[in-house]
């Protein structure tokens, strides 16, 4: 039974300093499932003190010791995949098979990828008479979201452990159980006490206390751009490192020589995946103006075959969105798209047909969208796609880059050479050509208001390392 009324601090499950809790609601039923404890600044202080003590020894461990620990974590994690999948499905609404395979699987994948990086990483590099040493940054505060809970937890915790850092994790209050299971996995794997600590809580309380804490050396934050700005402001007086992965409004350029059926159907399905709750979703599809009607017809076909329903039901493609607040926001933006003159091709406001409860959104497609419309500017974070027309390739690139965000970009073309050429022109941290998915060993992160850090692979490990130059180290 997952322990939801305690926190994991200094290697043990402990009661909150002040007893306070909040209900966790199942988005498919709109009913509260259980309560989860909420932390305070006093809990943060306890966890930071434990992490600071543990850093003295954990930072001095060898590569071999960290490799052994991560190997054990992988082993234990595999035994809890079904538990994680069930927790994610119940708390954020992902269909159960998707939650088990992709949500739980993403976490495992990042731990395994980090383990391989650690085995071969060069922590020291000669440079003339000097040696450049990469050392752990210190105590890290981690704030993670609800949309891909294990993905975000694992791609922060695994490299921080590999680097020799200690940490305090504040997972989302909407998806606490998978994070608590993750803490159980780390405990069973033998993570030394104080190295990993977990406090559930709200952003304005626990998140703010972590961002401001003088003994936290770094904050790794994933979430909205608005919340990321607040974290950065709070962290500024202590000059701590802040690594952020924030919002997105990613363009998907489909050129006139691309395989239209494949590119459009794949792009729309990608947006609907995870109920549209992915920061790098290709939500602005940019197509030749002359092909708008054809593209809209293909997109409509995909939307009409995408079934929003019970996460545990047969034939469900997407579940509900995470909570009432998100549902209301998405409904307002869909309505705004209609009011501003976009063509509603499929879906629209309200619940899907045959559904009378739960935070379900109709898979929605808008065509004839212009880049000044609200639905082309704001991150919707639901199964809603905007199709925009471009006069030519140069116009498509211009529209793609006309956004405050820069997390991802997508290009489909008749040849990889042409896709490469357009991909290089996109101002985004991740670009996918012709439907090829992200490479887990390559960096993930954004330009502009989509963030300033990098996760995954070698680049993810280096986020948690300081660089020290020791001159004279190699002197004769």
Short mmCIF file of C-alpha atoms in Angstrom, two decimals:
data_model
loop_
_atom_site.label_atom_id
_atom_site.label_comp_id
_atom_site.label_asym_id
_atom_site.label_seq_id
_atom_site.Cartn_x
_atom_site.Cartn_y
_atom_site.Cartn_z
CA UNK A 1 0.00 0.00 0.00
CA UNK A 2 1.49 3.33 -1.06
CA UNK A 3 2.11 5.63 1.93
CA UNK A 4 0.49 8.90 0.88
CA UNK A 5 0.39 10.66 4.27
CA UNK A 6 4.14 10.71 4.89
CA UNK A 7 7.24 12.02 3.15
CA UNK A 8 10.50 10.24 2.39
CA UNK A 9 13.27 12.15 4.18
CA UNK A 10 16.73 10.97 5.24
CA UNK A 11 16.03 7.36 4.27
CA UNK A 12 12.78 7.00 6.22
CA UNK A 13 9.05 7.66 5.93
CA UNK A 14 8.21 10.56 8.23
CA UNK A 15 5.13 12.55 9.18
CA UNK A 16 4.76 16.12 7.91
CA UNK A 17 5.74 18.82 10.40
CA UNK A 18 2.24 20.30 10.02
CA UNK A 19 -0.63 17.97 9.17
CA UNK A 20 -2.31 19.13 5.97
CA UNK A 21 -3.67 17.20 2.99
CA UNK A 22 -5.52 17.48 -0.31
CA UNK A 23 -7.74 15.02 -2.18
CA UNK A 24 -6.44 13.30 -5.31
CA UNK A 25 -9.23 13.15 -7.88
CA UNK A 26 -9.65 10.49 -10.56
CA UNK A 27 -10.18 12.54 -13.76
CA UNK A 28 -12.22 9.75 -15.37
CA UNK A 29 -14.84 9.72 -12.59
CA UNK A 30 -14.37 13.20 -11.02
CA UNK A 31 -14.33 11.45 -7.63
CA UNK A 32 -11.71 11.77 -4.89
CA UNK A 33 -9.74 8.53 -4.49
CA UNK A 34 -7.72 9.37 -1.38
CA UNK A 35 -5.88 12.16 0.43
CA UNK A 36 -2.20 13.01 0.06
CA UNK A 37 -0.13 14.93 2.63
CA UNK A 38 1.03 18.43 1.74
CA UNK A 39 4.37 19.76 2.92
CA UNK A 40 5.56 23.12 4.21
CA UNK A 41 8.78 25.12 4.47
CA UNK A 42 9.60 23.22 7.67
CA UNK A 43 9.55 19.90 5.78
CA UNK A 44 11.77 21.41 3.08
CA UNK A 45 14.25 22.55 5.74
CA UNK A 46 14.43 18.98 7.13
CA UNK A 47 14.94 17.45 3.71
CA UNK A 48 17.59 19.99 2.68
CA UNK A 49 19.53 19.41 5.92
CA UNK A 50 19.48 15.65 5.23
CA UNK A 51 20.59 16.15 1.61
CA UNK A 52 23.37 18.52 2.65
CA UNK A 53 24.73 15.99 5.15
CA UNK A 54 24.52 13.16 2.62
CA UNK A 55 26.31 15.19 -0.04
CA UNK A 56 29.56 15.08 1.93
CA UNK A 57 29.83 11.31 1.39
CA UNK A 58 27.75 10.65 -1.75
CA UNK A 59 29.69 13.25 -3.75
CA UNK A 60 32.89 11.31 -3.01
CA UNK A 61 31.65 7.93 -4.23
CA UNK A 62 33.30 6.26 -7.22
CA UNK A 63 31.86 5.76 -10.67
CA UNK A 64 31.66 2.02 -9.88
CA UNK A 65 29.54 2.61 -6.77
CA UNK A 66 27.10 4.81 -8.71
CA UNK A 67 26.94 2.32 -11.58
CA UNK A 68 26.13 -0.45 -9.10
CA UNK A 69 23.35 1.61 -7.53
CA UNK A 70 21.74 2.60 -10.84
CA UNK A 71 21.93 -1.03 -11.98
CA UNK A 72 20.04 -2.08 -8.85
CA UNK A 73 17.46 0.69 -9.35
CA UNK A 74 16.79 -0.62 -12.89
CA UNK A 75 16.32 -4.13 -11.49
CA UNK A 76 13.84 -3.03 -8.80
CA UNK A 77 12.02 -0.60 -11.12
CA UNK A 78 11.19 -3.45 -13.53
CA UNK A 79 9.28 -5.24 -10.74
CA UNK A 80 7.03 -2.17 -10.18
CA UNK A 81 6.07 -1.30 -13.78
CA UNK A 82 2.46 -2.42 -13.39
CA UNK A 83 2.08 -0.53 -10.10
CA UNK A 84 3.42 2.65 -11.71
CA UNK A 85 1.19 2.24 -14.76
CA UNK A 86 -1.93 1.78 -12.63
CA UNK A 87 -1.09 4.83 -10.50
CA UNK A 88 -0.48 7.06 -13.54
CA UNK A 89 -3.67 5.84 -15.22
CA UNK A 90 -5.80 6.52 -12.14
CA UNK A 91 -4.32 9.93 -11.35
CA UNK A 92 -3.82 11.60 -14.74
CA UNK A 93 -6.13 9.55 -16.93
CA UNK A 94 -3.80 7.81 -19.39
CA UNK A 95 -5.23 4.58 -20.85
CA UNK A 96 -3.84 1.71 -18.77
CA UNK A 97 -1.84 -0.06 -21.55
CA UNK A 98 -0.32 3.30 -22.56
CA UNK A 99 0.50 4.13 -18.92
CA UNK A 100 2.22 0.78 -18.36
CA UNK A 101 4.18 0.72 -21.61
CA UNK A 102 4.98 4.36 -22.32
CA UNK A 103 4.55 6.31 -19.06
CA UNK A 104 6.26 3.73 -16.80
CA UNK A 105 8.54 2.71 -19.68
CA UNK A 106 9.83 6.26 -20.18
CA UNK A 107 11.12 6.35 -16.61
CA UNK A 108 12.89 3.03 -16.97
CA UNK A 109 14.38 4.11 -20.31
CA UNK A 110 15.94 7.24 -18.83
CA UNK A 111 17.52 5.35 -15.93
CA UNK A 112 19.00 2.78 -18.31
CA UNK A 113 20.24 5.50 -20.68
CA UNK A 114 21.88 7.42 -17.80
CA UNK A 115 23.54 4.22 -16.60
CA UNK A 116 25.19 3.74 -20.02
CA UNK A 117 26.33 7.39 -20.08
CA UNK A 118 27.84 7.07 -16.60
CA UNK A 119 29.84 3.97 -17.54
CA UNK A 120 31.74 5.87 -20.24
CA UNK A 121 31.69 9.52 -19.14
CA UNK A 122 35.01 11.39 -18.74
CA UNK A 123 34.86 13.36 -15.48
CA UNK A 124 38.44 14.61 -15.97
CA UNK A 125 40.07 16.09 -19.06
CA UNK A 126 43.69 17.32 -19.45
CA UNK A 127 44.07 20.82 -20.93
CA UNK A 128 47.67 21.94 -21.20
CA UNK A 129 49.16 22.07 -17.70
CA UNK A 130 45.68 22.00 -16.21
CA UNK A 131 43.09 19.34 -15.63
CA UNK A 132 39.40 20.16 -16.03
CA UNK A 133 37.36 18.29 -13.43
CA UNK A 134 33.60 17.86 -13.50
CA UNK A 135 32.16 17.61 -9.99
CA UNK A 136 28.58 17.33 -8.62
CA UNK A 137 26.82 20.69 -8.33
CA UNK A 138 25.50 19.94 -4.82
CA UNK A 139 22.00 19.72 -3.37
CA UNK A 140 19.35 19.80 -6.11
CA UNK A 141 15.69 20.78 -5.78
CA UNK A 142 13.50 19.05 -8.37
CA UNK A 143 9.97 20.14 -9.29
CA UNK A 144 8.16 17.83 -11.71
CA UNK A 145 4.80 17.94 -13.56
CA UNK A 146 1.84 15.57 -13.88
CA UNK A 147 1.70 14.98 -17.65
CA UNK A 148 4.62 12.51 -17.95
CA UNK A 149 5.32 11.99 -14.24
CA UNK A 150 7.87 9.16 -14.34
CA UNK A 151 9.58 10.46 -17.46
CA UNK A 152 10.32 13.77 -15.75
CA UNK A 153 11.24 12.29 -12.38
CA UNK A 154 13.65 9.75 -13.88
CA UNK A 155 15.37 12.15 -16.28
CA UNK A 156 16.21 14.38 -13.30
CA UNK A 157 16.89 11.86 -10.52
CA UNK A 158 18.98 9.38 -12.54
CA UNK A 159 21.59 11.89 -13.84
CA UNK A 160 21.70 13.68 -10.47
CA UNK A 161 22.53 10.36 -8.77
CA UNK A 162 25.07 9.58 -11.49
CA UNK A 163 26.72 12.97 -11.00
CA UNK A 164 27.04 12.52 -7.23
CA UNK A 165 24.38 15.04 -6.24
CA UNK A 166 21.79 14.73 -3.48
CA UNK A 167 18.24 15.87 -4.02
CA UNK A 168 14.75 16.84 -2.87
CA UNK A 169 11.89 15.99 -5.22
CA UNK A 170 8.53 17.75 -5.23
CA UNK A 171 6.28 15.86 -7.65
CA UNK A 172 2.94 17.20 -8.84
CA UNK A 173 0.14 17.05 -6.28
CA UNK A 174 -2.09 15.65 -9.05
CA UNK A 175 0.08 12.55 -9.59
CA UNK A 176 1.70 11.74 -6.23
CA UNK A 177 1.38 7.94 -6.14
CA UNK A 178 3.79 7.10 -8.97
CA UNK A 179 6.39 9.35 -7.32
CA UNK A 180 5.88 7.63 -3.97
CA UNK A 181 6.33 4.25 -5.68
CA UNK A 182 9.54 5.66 -7.19
CA UNK A 183 10.73 6.55 -3.67
CA UNK A 184 9.98 2.96 -2.58
CA UNK A 185 12.04 1.68 -5.54
CA UNK A 186 15.03 3.84 -4.56
CA UNK A 187 14.75 2.76 -0.92
CA UNK A 188 14.65 -0.92 -1.87
CA UNK A 189 17.60 -0.45 -4.23
CA UNK A 190 19.67 0.88 -1.32
CA UNK A 191 20.05 4.59 -2.08
CA UNK A 192 21.95 5.92 0.97
CA UNK A 193 19.88 7.95 3.43
CA UNK A 194 19.58 11.63 2.64
CA UNK A 195 20.65 11.23 -1.00
CA UNK A 196 17.05 11.19 -2.28
CA UNK A 197 14.21 12.92 -0.44
CA UNK A 198 10.58 13.40 -1.46
CA UNK A 199 8.04 15.97 -0.24
CA UNK A 200 4.56 16.26 -1.69
CA UNK A 201 3.10 19.75 -1.72
CA UNK A 202 1.93 22.78 -3.64
CA UNK A 203 4.11 25.01 -5.81
CA UNK A 204 3.45 28.27 -3.90
CA UNK A 205 4.49 26.58 -0.64
CA UNK A 206 6.96 23.71 -1.15
CA UNK A 207 8.11 24.80 -4.62
CA UNK A 208 8.70 28.37 -3.47
CA UNK A 209 10.56 27.23 -0.32
CA UNK A 210 12.84 25.06 -2.43
CA UNK A 211 13.50 27.81 -5.00
CA UNK A 212 14.47 30.27 -2.26
CA UNK A 213 16.43 27.90 -0.01
CA UNK A 214 20.05 29.04 0.46
CA UNK A 215 21.32 25.46 0.88
CA UNK A 216 19.87 24.24 -2.41
CA UNK A 217 22.52 24.70 -5.10
CA UNK A 218 20.37 24.03 -8.15
CA UNK A 219 16.70 23.87 -9.16
CA UNK A 220 15.60 21.60 -11.99
CA UNK A 221 12.06 22.57 -12.97
CA UNK A 222 9.64 21.22 -15.56
CA UNK A 223 6.26 22.90 -15.97
CA UNK A 224 4.56 25.96 -17.37
CA UNK A 225 6.52 29.00 -18.52
CA UNK A 226 4.57 31.13 -16.03
CA UNK A 227 5.61 28.95 -13.07
CA UNK A 228 9.17 28.70 -14.42
CA UNK A 229 9.51 32.48 -14.37
CA UNK A 230 8.42 32.52 -10.71
CA UNK A 231 10.96 29.80 -9.83
CA UNK A 232 13.77 31.75 -11.55
CA UNK A 233 12.88 34.98 -9.72
CA UNK A 234 12.85 33.22 -6.36
CA UNK A 235 16.15 31.49 -7.10
CA UNK A 236 17.94 34.67 -8.24
CA UNK A 237 18.92 36.10 -4.80
CA UNK A 238 20.90 32.95 -3.96
CA UNK A 239 22.42 32.75 -7.48
CA UNK A 240 21.62 29.07 -7.73
CA UNK A 241 21.67 27.27 -11.04
CA UNK A 242 18.20 26.97 -12.59
CA UNK A 243 17.54 24.42 -15.33
CA UNK A 244 14.09 24.60 -16.91
CA UNK A 245 11.98 22.69 -19.41
CA UNK A 246 8.88 24.80 -20.00
CA UNK A 247 5.96 25.20 -22.40
CA UNK A 248 5.74 24.74 -26.14
CA UNK A 249 3.67 25.49 -29.24
CA UNK A 250 5.59 23.35 -31.65
CA UNK A 251 5.31 23.77 -35.44
CA UNK A 252 4.93 20.81 -37.76
CA UNK A 253 5.89 21.83 -41.31
CA UNK A 254 4.54 19.53 -44.02
CA UNK A 255 6.04 20.44 -47.40
CA UNK A 256 4.24 19.94 -50.72
CA UNK A 257 6.42 16.96 -51.73
CA UNK A 258 5.83 15.03 -48.45
CA UNK A 259 3.71 11.88 -48.22
CA UNK A 260 0.62 13.87 -47.21
CA UNK A 261 -1.49 11.03 -45.83
CA UNK A 262 1.35 9.69 -43.67
CA UNK A 263 2.61 13.08 -42.47
CA UNK A 264 -0.80 14.54 -41.62
CA UNK A 265 -2.21 11.40 -39.99
CA UNK A 266 0.98 10.91 -37.99
CA UNK A 267 1.09 14.55 -36.90
CA UNK A 268 -2.53 14.61 -35.75
CA UNK A 269 -2.15 11.30 -33.88
CA UNK A 270 0.96 12.69 -32.16
CA UNK A 271 -1.00 15.70 -30.87
CA UNK A 272 -3.84 13.51 -29.57
CA UNK A 273 -1.42 11.10 -27.88
CA UNK A 274 -1.56 11.41 -24.05
CA UNK A 275 -4.73 13.54 -24.51
CA UNK A 276 -2.58 16.32 -25.95
CA UNK A 277 -0.75 16.74 -22.64
CA UNK A 278 2.82 16.79 -23.98
CA UNK A 279 4.91 19.95 -24.01
CA UNK A 280 6.53 19.04 -27.35
CA UNK A 281 3.28 18.10 -29.16
CA UNK A 282 3.24 19.32 -32.81
CA UNK A 283 0.14 21.45 -32.27
CA UNK A 284 0.65 23.92 -35.16
CA UNK A 285 0.51 22.01 -38.43
CA UNK A 286 1.81 24.24 -41.24
CA UNK A 287 0.83 23.06 -44.73
CA UNK A 288 0.76 24.45 -48.30
CA UNK A 289 -2.29 26.74 -48.67
CA UNK A 290 -3.28 24.84 -51.81
CA UNK A 291 -3.60 21.60 -49.83
CA UNK A 292 -5.62 22.95 -46.86
CA UNK A 293 -8.85 21.12 -47.78
CA UNK A 294 -7.07 17.81 -48.39
CA UNK A 295 -5.14 18.10 -45.12
CA UNK A 296 -8.30 18.99 -43.19
CA UNK A 297 -10.06 15.89 -44.55
CA UNK A 298 -7.21 13.60 -43.47
CA UNK A 299 -7.08 15.23 -40.03
CA UNK A 300 -10.85 14.89 -39.63
CA UNK A 301 -10.59 11.16 -40.36
CA UNK A 302 -7.98 10.70 -37.62
CA UNK A 303 -10.04 12.72 -35.10
CA UNK A 304 -13.17 10.70 -35.80
CA UNK A 305 -11.31 7.42 -35.21
CA UNK A 306 -9.75 8.64 -31.92
CA UNK A 307 -11.91 7.40 -29.07
CA UNK A 308 -11.84 9.39 -25.83
CA UNK A 309 -13.06 7.15 -23.04
CA UNK A 310 -12.50 5.14 -19.87
CA UNK A 311 -8.74 4.64 -19.31
CA UNK A 312 -9.49 1.02 -18.36
CA UNK A 313 -11.99 0.44 -21.18
CA UNK A 314 -11.50 -1.58 -24.35
CA UNK A 315 -10.70 0.42 -27.47
CA UNK A 316 -9.90 3.67 -25.66
CA UNK A 317 -7.30 5.76 -27.50
CA UNK A 318 -7.14 8.72 -25.12
CA UNK A 319 -8.39 9.26 -21.60
CA UNK A 320 -9.49 12.44 -19.84
CA UNK A 321 -7.31 15.46 -19.21
CA UNK A 322 -5.90 15.71 -15.72
CA UNK A 323 -8.36 17.95 -13.85
CA UNK A 324 -11.29 20.37 -13.98
CA UNK A 325 -9.04 23.44 -14.27
CA UNK A 326 -7.33 22.06 -17.39
CA UNK A 327 -10.67 20.99 -18.91
CA UNK A 328 -12.14 24.47 -18.41
CA UNK A 329 -9.07 26.13 -19.95
CA UNK A 330 -9.18 23.86 -23.01
CA UNK A 331 -12.93 24.47 -23.50
CA UNK A 332 -12.40 28.24 -23.43
CA UNK A 333 -9.61 28.00 -26.02
CA UNK A 334 -11.71 25.80 -28.32
CA UNK A 335 -14.51 28.36 -28.07
CA UNK A 336 -12.00 31.13 -28.77
CA UNK A 337 -10.89 29.34 -31.94
CA UNK A 338 -14.50 29.29 -33.18
CA UNK A 339 -15.06 32.96 -32.25
CA UNK A 340 -11.86 34.11 -34.00
CA UNK A 341 -12.91 32.50 -37.27
CA UNK A 342 -10.95 29.25 -37.53
CA UNK A 343 -12.80 26.43 -39.34
CA UNK A 344 -13.89 23.72 -36.90
CA UNK A 345 -13.24 20.48 -38.80
CA UNK A 346 -13.79 17.94 -36.01
CA UNK A 347 -14.61 17.88 -32.31
CA UNK A 348 -15.44 21.13 -30.58
CA UNK A 349 -16.66 22.19 -27.14
CA UNK A 350 -18.23 19.88 -24.58
CA UNK A 351 -17.89 16.22 -23.69
CA UNK A 352 -17.49 13.48 -26.32
CA UNK A 353 -20.66 11.71 -27.45
CA UNK A 354 -21.94 9.17 -24.94
CA UNK A 355 -19.84 10.57 -22.06
CA UNK A 356 -21.58 12.32 -19.16
CA UNK A 357 -18.81 12.62 -16.57
CA UNK A 358 -15.05 12.89 -16.40
CA UNK A 359 -12.71 15.54 -17.80
CA UNK A 360 -12.88 14.28 -21.37
CA UNK A 361 -12.15 16.53 -24.35
CA UNK A 362 -13.38 15.87 -27.86
CA UNK A 363 -10.43 15.31 -30.25
CA UNK A 364 -10.56 18.68 -32.05
CA UNK A 365 -9.20 19.90 -35.38
CA UNK A 366 -9.18 23.51 -36.60
CA UNK A 367 -8.30 24.46 -40.18
CA UNK A 368 -7.72 27.86 -41.83
CA UNK A 369 -5.95 29.07 -38.69
CA UNK A 370 -3.75 32.16 -38.89
CA UNK A 371 -0.74 32.63 -36.63
CA UNK A 372 -2.28 35.64 -34.86
CA UNK A 373 -5.23 33.59 -33.53
CA UNK A 374 -5.22 32.65 -29.84
CA UNK A 375 -5.23 28.91 -30.62
CA UNK A 376 -2.01 29.40 -32.63
CA UNK A 377 -0.29 31.44 -29.90
CA UNK A 378 -1.22 29.81 -26.59
CA UNK A 379 -0.32 26.34 -25.36
CA UNK A 380 -3.65 24.49 -25.11
CA UNK A 381 -2.35 21.23 -23.56
CA UNK A 382 -5.26 19.18 -24.83
CA UNK A 383 -6.18 17.11 -27.92
CA UNK A 384 -6.56 20.18 -30.13
CA UNK A 385 -4.65 20.85 -33.36
CA UNK A 386 -4.45 24.05 -35.43
CA UNK A 387 -3.77 23.77 -39.18
CA UNK A 388 -2.19 26.85 -40.77
CA UNK A 389 -1.55 27.56 -44.44
CA UNK A 390 1.78 28.77 -45.86
CA UNK A 391 2.44 30.31 -49.30
CA UNK A 392 5.77 28.52 -49.72
CA UNK A 393 8.68 26.98 -47.80
CA UNK A 394 10.08 30.33 -46.66
CA UNK A 395 6.65 31.39 -45.40
CA UNK A 396 6.29 28.07 -43.53
CA UNK A 397 9.60 28.63 -41.73
CA UNK A 398 8.64 32.21 -40.89
CA UNK A 399 5.30 31.09 -39.39
CA UNK A 400 7.03 28.25 -37.52
CA UNK A 401 9.50 30.60 -35.83
CA UNK A 402 6.90 33.28 -35.07
CA UNK A 403 6.26 32.08 -31.50
CA UNK A 404 7.64 32.88 -28.05
CA UNK A 405 8.31 29.16 -27.62
CA UNK A 406 11.05 26.95 -29.04
CA UNK A 407 10.84 23.47 -27.57
CA UNK A 408 10.33 21.31 -30.64
CA UNK A 409 9.80 21.45 -34.39
CA UNK A 410 8.79 18.87 -36.97
CA UNK A 411 9.41 18.68 -40.72
CA UNK A 412 8.06 16.27 -43.33
CA UNK A 413 9.45 16.43 -46.87
CA UNK A 414 9.86 14.24 -49.93
CA UNK A 415 13.59 13.83 -49.24
CA UNK A 416 15.64 13.83 -46.06
CA UNK A 417 17.96 16.44 -47.66
CA UNK A 418 15.11 18.93 -47.97
CA UNK A 419 13.83 18.11 -44.48
CA UNK A 420 17.34 18.70 -43.08
CA UNK A 421 17.59 22.08 -44.77
CA UNK A 422 14.27 23.27 -43.28
CA UNK A 423 15.00 21.67 -39.91
CA UNK A 424 18.19 23.69 -39.55
CA UNK A 425 16.17 26.90 -39.92
CA UNK A 426 13.83 26.16 -37.02
CA UNK A 427 14.53 27.96 -33.73
CA UNK A 428 13.86 25.00 -31.45
CA UNK A 429 15.85 22.70 -29.19
CA UNK A 430 14.50 19.49 -30.75
CA UNK A 431 13.65 18.94 -34.41
CA UNK A 432 12.18 15.71 -35.78
CA UNK A 433 12.45 14.93 -39.49
CA UNK A 434 9.99 12.73 -41.41
CA UNK A 435 8.37 11.20 -38.36
CA UNK A 436 11.54 9.89 -36.69
CA UNK A 437 11.05 9.99 -32.87
CA UNK A 438 13.41 11.59 -30.36
CA UNK A 439 16.70 9.87 -29.61
CA UNK A 440 16.98 9.27 -25.86
CA UNK A 441 20.77 9.74 -25.89
CA UNK A 442 20.43 13.15 -27.59
CA UNK A 443 19.59 16.31 -25.58
CA UNK A 444 16.03 17.45 -24.89
CA UNK A 445 15.20 21.08 -24.08
CA UNK A 446 14.08 24.37 -25.52
CA UNK A 447 14.98 27.76 -26.97
CA UNK A 448 13.35 31.05 -25.96
CA UNK A 449 10.48 30.75 -23.44
CA UNK A 450 10.57 26.95 -23.62
CA UNK A 451 13.47 26.82 -21.18
CA UNK A 452 17.23 26.98 -20.80
CA UNK A 453 18.53 23.57 -19.73
CA UNK A 454 19.01 20.20 -21.38
CA UNK A 455 17.95 16.75 -20.25
CA UNK A 456 18.62 13.18 -21.46
CA UNK A 457 21.90 11.41 -22.17
CA UNK A 458 25.30 13.06 -21.69
CA UNK A 459 23.82 16.58 -21.76
CA UNK A 460 21.40 15.65 -18.97
CA UNK A 461 24.28 14.43 -16.80
CA UNK A 462 26.27 17.61 -17.40
CA UNK A 463 23.40 19.77 -16.06
CA UNK A 464 24.30 18.41 -12.60
CA UNK A 465 28.06 18.96 -12.86
CA UNK A 466 30.24 21.96 -12.02
CA UNK A 467 33.42 22.56 -14.03
CA UNK A 468 36.66 23.11 -12.15
CA UNK A 469 40.02 23.97 -13.76
CA UNK A 470 43.13 23.00 -11.76
CA UNK A 471 46.16 24.73 -13.29
CA UNK A 472 49.58 23.17 -12.71
CA UNK A 473 48.02 19.72 -12.24
CA UNK A 474 49.92 18.36 -15.21
CA UNK A 475 53.04 20.53 -14.81
CA UNK A 476 56.37 18.74 -15.08
#
